[in-house]
């Protein structure tokens, strides 16, 4: 499916409220799917990105936080686009492209919307020059987004047009042994030889990411079987309780079967708190080592850009970013003022949470 993206000017976007930071396509490693929340969407067309824009500007953001938005008719609307930092998932706004499919609640995504999202994913992989990890918003932070139906679609490999098998994007290539493979069943041990390329290697890596072994991949899984794939496979095998030759890092039929299955949901171990306290010396106009941390958190949470960052100076650009934070968090803004450039201890805690700390 070809990708036709409706530009910001075509759907009537407002000028940016501060231009989002530039992100090179080489920095993209993930593709995040989002939905609108608990309420079904009853409109389509340009009203979809315009409604999102209004909501995000009211939060003090630069504009639409997603890189792209897709309506139920399968139309793709430009938000942050390919090379602007998103504001859709704290901690992943640089590495991840965020795409919202305009449904909410228990609403069914249309076949056209899913096909458009899959085509956009394939185009993203082609532009990035690698296979991007397929993720739902909840894979980045604790949230119900993208809802049960879209998340199940993501876990299934984001199939489109009735194809339920993980596929290799055009940029990856199939490699030796790919012709004749059905894209789903175990392709045989010969597909997994170090240094050899096969479309099944990409599918293997994608399923390892789904099962929680994405930490092994600094770049998205690709068609060439490397030590990274071998180490990730071995970790998965050991997690099954296997040892010796059964956990050698080379996938066999049973390893493949278990990887293709839906992962069992295991309650995550609560992480050690990352929240830190604000030093009382951090205030507008001051210099302090923690100011650099404040700037990094503001940018990660979507309140940038901060020209000249990152420094120890709590200057005017940092103050503007803090004021944008307060426009979203009115309960933390100083009473009786319309412009509050001082973060405050409670505000610093809330900012850390928005940036993904727990």
Short mmCIF file of C-alpha atoms in Angstrom, two decimals:
data_model
loop_
_atom_site.label_atom_id
_atom_site.label_comp_id
_atom_site.label_asym_id
_atom_site.label_seq_id
_atom_site.Cartn_x
_atom_site.Cartn_y
_atom_site.Cartn_z
CA UNK A 1 0.00 0.00 0.00
CA UNK A 2 1.40 3.42 -0.93
CA UNK A 3 1.63 6.10 1.73
CA UNK A 4 -0.12 9.41 1.11
CA UNK A 5 0.39 11.83 3.99
CA UNK A 6 -1.83 14.90 4.34
CA UNK A 7 0.47 17.78 5.24
CA UNK A 8 -0.03 20.15 8.16
CA UNK A 9 -0.84 23.00 5.80
CA UNK A 10 -3.43 20.86 4.00
CA UNK A 11 -5.37 20.00 7.16
CA UNK A 12 -5.09 23.53 8.55
CA UNK A 13 -2.58 23.16 11.36
CA UNK A 14 -1.71 26.23 13.41
CA UNK A 15 1.89 27.51 13.53
CA UNK A 16 4.04 25.70 16.09
CA UNK A 17 3.99 27.16 19.59
CA UNK A 18 7.78 26.83 19.73
CA UNK A 19 9.34 24.53 17.14
CA UNK A 20 9.90 20.91 18.36
CA UNK A 21 13.50 19.68 18.34
CA UNK A 22 14.95 17.97 15.27
CA UNK A 23 15.44 14.19 15.42
CA UNK A 24 17.40 12.36 12.73
CA UNK A 25 15.74 9.28 11.26
CA UNK A 26 18.85 7.34 12.27
CA UNK A 27 17.77 7.86 15.90
CA UNK A 28 14.40 6.17 15.41
CA UNK A 29 14.19 2.62 16.74
CA UNK A 30 10.51 2.18 17.68
CA UNK A 31 7.04 2.71 16.25
CA UNK A 32 4.38 3.41 18.91
CA UNK A 33 0.63 2.97 18.39
CA UNK A 34 -1.81 5.13 20.40
CA UNK A 35 -5.56 5.62 20.64
CA UNK A 36 -7.65 8.57 21.82
CA UNK A 37 -8.72 7.24 25.21
CA UNK A 38 -11.91 5.94 26.75
CA UNK A 39 -14.45 7.71 24.53
CA UNK A 40 -15.29 6.52 20.97
CA UNK A 41 -14.48 8.95 18.15
CA UNK A 42 -17.50 9.90 16.06
CA UNK A 43 -15.85 12.27 13.59
CA UNK A 44 -13.32 11.82 10.81
CA UNK A 45 -11.42 13.90 8.28
CA UNK A 46 -9.49 17.04 9.22
CA UNK A 47 -11.53 17.37 12.42
CA UNK A 48 -9.45 14.53 13.85
CA UNK A 49 -6.03 16.25 13.83
CA UNK A 50 -7.62 19.62 14.63
CA UNK A 51 -9.26 18.23 17.77
CA UNK A 52 -5.96 16.70 18.88
CA UNK A 53 -4.14 19.95 18.16
CA UNK A 54 -6.57 21.92 20.34
CA UNK A 55 -6.19 19.48 23.21
CA UNK A 56 -2.40 19.42 23.03
CA UNK A 57 -2.02 23.20 22.72
CA UNK A 58 -4.26 23.56 25.78
CA UNK A 59 -1.70 21.41 27.62
CA UNK A 60 0.99 23.92 26.73
CA UNK A 61 2.56 21.75 24.03
CA UNK A 62 3.94 23.03 20.75
CA UNK A 63 1.08 21.46 18.78
CA UNK A 64 0.01 17.91 17.92
CA UNK A 65 2.20 15.60 19.99
CA UNK A 66 1.98 12.58 17.68
CA UNK A 67 4.18 12.25 14.63
CA UNK A 68 1.17 11.12 12.59
CA UNK A 69 -2.59 10.66 13.07
CA UNK A 70 -4.78 8.17 11.17
CA UNK A 71 -8.57 8.40 10.92
CA UNK A 72 -11.07 5.58 10.34
CA UNK A 73 -11.08 6.27 6.59
CA UNK A 74 -7.36 5.45 6.50
CA UNK A 75 -6.26 9.06 5.90
CA UNK A 76 -2.82 9.84 7.38
CA UNK A 77 -2.28 13.35 8.80
CA UNK A 78 1.11 14.88 9.50
CA UNK A 79 1.72 15.91 13.11
CA UNK A 80 5.36 16.14 14.18
CA UNK A 81 6.30 14.29 10.98
CA UNK A 82 9.40 12.20 10.42
CA UNK A 83 12.06 14.42 11.96
CA UNK A 84 10.51 16.40 14.82
CA UNK A 85 10.58 15.20 18.42
CA UNK A 86 7.22 13.89 19.50
CA UNK A 87 5.32 14.39 22.75
CA UNK A 88 3.51 11.06 22.97
CA UNK A 89 5.45 8.75 25.34
CA UNK A 90 7.87 10.09 27.98
CA UNK A 91 11.30 8.55 27.53
CA UNK A 92 10.62 7.53 23.93
CA UNK A 93 9.83 10.81 22.18
CA UNK A 94 13.18 10.79 20.40
CA UNK A 95 13.66 7.10 19.65
CA UNK A 96 9.98 6.41 18.93
CA UNK A 97 7.62 7.58 16.21
CA UNK A 98 4.16 8.05 17.73
CA UNK A 99 1.08 7.29 15.64
CA UNK A 100 -2.47 7.75 16.88
CA UNK A 101 -5.28 5.73 15.32
CA UNK A 102 -8.41 7.80 15.94
CA UNK A 103 -10.56 5.40 17.96
CA UNK A 104 -11.47 5.31 21.64
CA UNK A 105 -12.96 3.00 24.23
CA UNK A 106 -14.03 -0.37 22.82
CA UNK A 107 -14.37 1.04 19.29
CA UNK A 108 -13.23 -1.25 16.48
CA UNK A 109 -10.40 0.05 14.28
CA UNK A 110 -11.36 -0.09 10.60
CA UNK A 111 -9.46 -2.23 8.11
CA UNK A 112 -8.55 0.97 6.27
CA UNK A 113 -7.03 2.51 9.41
CA UNK A 114 -5.00 -0.61 10.18
CA UNK A 115 -3.79 -0.92 6.58
CA UNK A 116 -2.72 2.73 6.60
CA UNK A 117 -0.88 2.28 9.90
CA UNK A 118 0.92 -0.78 8.58
CA UNK A 119 1.89 1.02 5.37
CA UNK A 120 3.17 3.95 7.44
CA UNK A 121 5.21 1.53 9.57
CA UNK A 122 6.79 -0.03 6.48
CA UNK A 123 7.62 3.44 5.16
CA UNK A 124 9.14 4.38 8.53
CA UNK A 125 11.38 1.30 8.42
CA UNK A 126 12.43 2.15 4.88
CA UNK A 127 13.32 5.72 5.80
CA UNK A 128 15.13 4.73 9.00
CA UNK A 129 17.02 1.97 7.22
CA UNK A 130 16.15 -0.58 9.88
CA UNK A 131 13.24 -2.62 11.23
CA UNK A 132 11.56 -0.56 13.95
CA UNK A 133 10.20 -2.30 17.02
CA UNK A 134 6.40 -2.41 17.00
CA UNK A 135 5.04 -1.10 20.30
CA UNK A 136 1.88 0.11 21.98
CA UNK A 137 1.92 3.18 24.25
CA UNK A 138 1.71 0.89 27.31
CA UNK A 139 5.06 -0.67 26.37
CA UNK A 140 6.65 2.66 27.26
CA UNK A 141 4.71 3.76 30.36
CA UNK A 142 1.89 2.43 32.55
CA UNK A 143 -1.29 3.33 30.63
CA UNK A 144 -4.35 1.69 29.07
CA UNK A 145 -3.38 3.14 25.67
CA UNK A 146 -3.69 1.97 22.89
CA UNK A 147 -6.64 -0.04 24.22
CA UNK A 148 -7.16 -3.80 24.17
CA UNK A 149 -7.99 -4.15 20.48
CA UNK A 150 -5.15 -2.09 19.06
CA UNK A 151 -2.65 -3.58 21.51
CA UNK A 152 -3.64 -7.10 20.48
CA UNK A 153 -3.08 -6.03 16.87
CA UNK A 154 0.39 -4.72 17.76
CA UNK A 155 1.30 -7.96 19.56
CA UNK A 156 0.12 -9.90 16.52
CA UNK A 157 2.69 -8.10 14.38
CA UNK A 158 0.43 -5.33 13.01
CA UNK A 159 -1.01 -7.40 10.12
CA UNK A 160 -2.99 -5.74 7.35
CA UNK A 161 -5.23 -6.98 4.54
CA UNK A 162 -5.77 -10.31 6.28
CA UNK A 163 -2.08 -11.16 6.64
CA UNK A 164 -1.52 -12.29 10.23
CA UNK A 165 2.16 -13.09 9.83
CA UNK A 166 5.03 -10.81 10.86
CA UNK A 167 6.41 -9.29 7.68
CA UNK A 168 9.72 -7.83 6.62
CA UNK A 169 9.65 -4.22 5.38
CA UNK A 170 10.84 -3.55 1.85
CA UNK A 171 14.14 -2.07 3.05
CA UNK A 172 15.19 -5.22 4.92
CA UNK A 173 15.27 -7.72 2.08
CA UNK A 174 14.50 -11.37 2.46
CA UNK A 175 17.92 -12.92 1.97
CA UNK A 176 18.78 -16.49 1.08
CA UNK A 177 16.13 -19.03 1.97
CA UNK A 178 13.26 -16.53 2.17
CA UNK A 179 11.46 -17.46 -1.08
CA UNK A 180 8.88 -20.13 -0.36
CA UNK A 181 8.66 -19.38 3.37
CA UNK A 182 5.04 -18.80 4.37
CA UNK A 183 5.94 -16.02 6.79
CA UNK A 184 4.54 -17.82 9.82
CA UNK A 185 5.63 -21.43 10.37
CA UNK A 186 9.07 -22.47 11.63
CA UNK A 187 11.40 -22.05 8.63
CA UNK A 188 13.93 -24.64 9.76
CA UNK A 189 17.24 -24.34 11.62
CA UNK A 190 19.06 -23.42 8.41
CA UNK A 191 17.44 -19.95 8.50
CA UNK A 192 19.34 -19.11 11.69
CA UNK A 193 23.04 -19.20 10.92
CA UNK A 194 25.30 -16.42 12.14
CA UNK A 195 25.83 -13.85 9.41
CA UNK A 196 23.09 -15.25 7.18
CA UNK A 197 20.02 -13.23 6.17
CA UNK A 198 16.48 -14.56 6.12
CA UNK A 199 13.09 -12.88 6.52
CA UNK A 200 12.37 -15.19 9.46
CA UNK A 201 15.21 -13.56 11.41
CA UNK A 202 13.32 -10.26 11.38
CA UNK A 203 10.17 -12.05 12.57
CA UNK A 204 12.21 -13.78 15.29
CA UNK A 205 13.56 -10.44 16.55
CA UNK A 206 10.14 -8.80 16.48
CA UNK A 207 8.65 -11.57 18.61
CA UNK A 208 11.57 -11.42 21.03
CA UNK A 209 10.85 -7.71 21.47
CA UNK A 210 7.16 -8.45 22.09
CA UNK A 211 8.13 -10.98 24.75
CA UNK A 212 10.27 -8.44 26.57
CA UNK A 213 13.75 -9.00 25.15
CA UNK A 214 14.05 -5.72 23.28
CA UNK A 215 16.86 -4.64 25.62
CA UNK A 216 19.26 -6.69 23.51
CA UNK A 217 18.58 -4.58 20.41
CA UNK A 218 20.23 -1.18 20.15
CA UNK A 219 18.69 -1.06 16.68
CA UNK A 220 15.48 -2.71 15.52
CA UNK A 221 15.63 -6.42 14.57
CA UNK A 222 16.82 -7.04 11.01
CA UNK A 223 17.07 -9.92 8.58
CA UNK A 224 20.69 -10.91 9.37
CA UNK A 225 21.13 -13.39 12.25
CA UNK A 226 23.75 -11.89 14.58
CA UNK A 227 25.12 -12.45 18.08
CA UNK A 228 22.46 -10.03 19.30
CA UNK A 229 19.67 -12.28 18.00
CA UNK A 230 21.45 -15.33 19.41
CA UNK A 231 21.87 -13.76 22.87
CA UNK A 232 18.24 -12.59 22.98
CA UNK A 233 17.03 -16.04 21.90
CA UNK A 234 19.20 -17.72 24.54
CA UNK A 235 17.80 -15.45 27.27
CA UNK A 236 14.27 -16.38 26.16
CA UNK A 237 15.15 -20.08 26.16
CA UNK A 238 16.62 -19.91 29.66
CA UNK A 239 13.46 -18.15 30.83
CA UNK A 240 11.57 -21.30 29.76
CA UNK A 241 13.71 -23.29 32.21
CA UNK A 242 15.81 -24.88 29.46
CA UNK A 243 19.52 -25.58 29.79
CA UNK A 244 22.42 -26.98 27.75
CA UNK A 245 21.75 -27.56 24.06
CA UNK A 246 18.12 -26.50 24.57
CA UNK A 247 19.34 -23.00 25.46
CA UNK A 248 22.10 -22.46 22.94
CA UNK A 249 20.59 -19.33 21.36
CA UNK A 250 19.59 -21.02 18.12
CA UNK A 251 15.80 -21.23 17.69
CA UNK A 252 14.22 -24.62 17.16
CA UNK A 253 10.60 -25.47 16.45
CA UNK A 254 9.52 -25.24 20.11
CA UNK A 255 11.33 -21.94 20.65
CA UNK A 256 9.57 -20.61 17.55
CA UNK A 257 6.16 -21.88 18.70
CA UNK A 258 6.46 -20.20 22.07
CA UNK A 259 7.68 -16.94 20.57
CA UNK A 260 4.73 -16.82 18.16
CA UNK A 261 2.29 -17.26 21.08
CA UNK A 262 0.86 -14.29 22.96
CA UNK A 263 3.14 -13.46 25.91
CA UNK A 264 1.91 -14.38 29.36
CA UNK A 265 1.22 -11.28 31.42
CA UNK A 266 3.56 -11.21 34.40
CA UNK A 267 3.14 -8.41 36.97
CA UNK A 268 6.24 -6.22 36.66
CA UNK A 269 8.57 -5.85 39.62
CA UNK A 270 8.08 -2.36 41.03
CA UNK A 271 11.22 -0.39 40.17
CA UNK A 272 13.19 1.48 42.76
CA UNK A 273 11.98 5.07 42.92
CA UNK A 274 13.84 7.40 40.57
CA UNK A 275 12.24 10.56 41.93
CA UNK A 276 14.74 13.06 43.34
CA UNK A 277 14.17 16.25 45.32
CA UNK A 278 14.77 19.74 44.02
CA UNK A 279 17.65 21.68 45.51
CA UNK A 280 16.42 24.99 46.95
CA UNK A 281 19.18 26.80 45.04
CA UNK A 282 17.55 25.92 41.70
CA UNK A 283 15.58 29.06 40.83
CA UNK A 284 15.22 31.51 37.92
CA UNK A 285 18.45 33.35 37.18
CA UNK A 286 20.61 30.99 39.25
CA UNK A 287 23.36 28.59 38.24
CA UNK A 288 23.27 25.07 39.66
CA UNK A 289 24.27 21.59 38.46
CA UNK A 290 20.66 20.38 38.81
CA UNK A 291 19.43 22.94 36.25
CA UNK A 292 20.77 20.71 33.48
CA UNK A 293 18.64 17.84 34.84
CA UNK A 294 15.62 20.17 34.95
CA UNK A 295 16.16 21.10 31.29
CA UNK A 296 16.49 17.46 30.24
CA UNK A 297 13.25 16.56 32.05
CA UNK A 298 11.38 19.48 30.48
CA UNK A 299 12.43 18.44 26.97
CA UNK A 300 11.70 14.75 27.59
CA UNK A 301 8.22 15.59 28.91
CA UNK A 302 7.45 17.67 25.81
CA UNK A 303 7.91 21.23 27.12
CA UNK A 304 10.89 22.07 24.91
CA UNK A 305 12.64 23.23 22.96
CA UNK A 306 15.10 25.05 25.23
CA UNK A 307 17.57 26.87 22.96
CA UNK A 308 21.09 26.75 24.37
CA UNK A 309 20.40 23.76 26.62
CA UNK A 310 21.83 21.86 28.30
CA UNK A 311 23.59 24.16 30.80
CA UNK A 312 23.68 24.96 34.52
CA UNK A 313 22.00 28.35 33.96
CA UNK A 314 18.31 28.72 34.84
CA UNK A 315 17.92 31.33 32.09
CA UNK A 316 14.97 32.83 30.25
CA UNK A 317 14.52 29.89 27.86
CA UNK A 318 14.37 27.44 30.77
CA UNK A 319 11.90 29.75 32.47
CA UNK A 320 9.70 29.76 29.37
CA UNK A 321 9.68 25.94 29.35
CA UNK A 322 8.72 25.86 33.04
CA UNK A 323 5.92 28.32 32.30
CA UNK A 324 4.65 25.94 29.59
CA UNK A 325 4.68 23.18 32.22
CA UNK A 326 2.57 25.37 34.53
CA UNK A 327 0.06 26.14 31.80
CA UNK A 328 -0.71 22.41 31.76
CA UNK A 329 -0.44 21.94 35.54
CA UNK A 330 -2.40 24.95 36.77
CA UNK A 331 -2.68 23.50 40.29
CA UNK A 332 1.10 23.77 40.64
CA UNK A 333 1.38 27.35 39.37
CA UNK A 334 1.93 30.11 41.92
CA UNK A 335 -1.35 31.73 42.91
CA UNK A 336 -2.17 35.15 41.53
CA UNK A 337 0.24 35.13 38.59
CA UNK A 338 -0.33 34.34 34.92
CA UNK A 339 3.33 33.52 34.18
CA UNK A 340 5.20 31.27 36.60
CA UNK A 341 8.81 30.43 35.59
CA UNK A 342 9.81 28.80 38.91
CA UNK A 343 9.45 25.02 39.02
CA UNK A 344 8.98 24.51 42.78
CA UNK A 345 9.50 21.26 44.71
CA UNK A 346 6.05 19.79 44.00
CA UNK A 347 6.29 20.80 40.35
CA UNK A 348 9.70 19.14 40.02
CA UNK A 349 8.26 15.86 41.34
CA UNK A 350 5.33 16.02 38.90
CA UNK A 351 7.67 16.87 36.00
CA UNK A 352 9.79 13.78 36.76
CA UNK A 353 6.68 11.61 36.64
CA UNK A 354 5.64 13.10 33.28
CA UNK A 355 9.12 12.37 31.98
CA UNK A 356 8.74 8.69 32.89
CA UNK A 357 10.33 8.44 36.32
CA UNK A 358 8.58 6.42 39.01
#
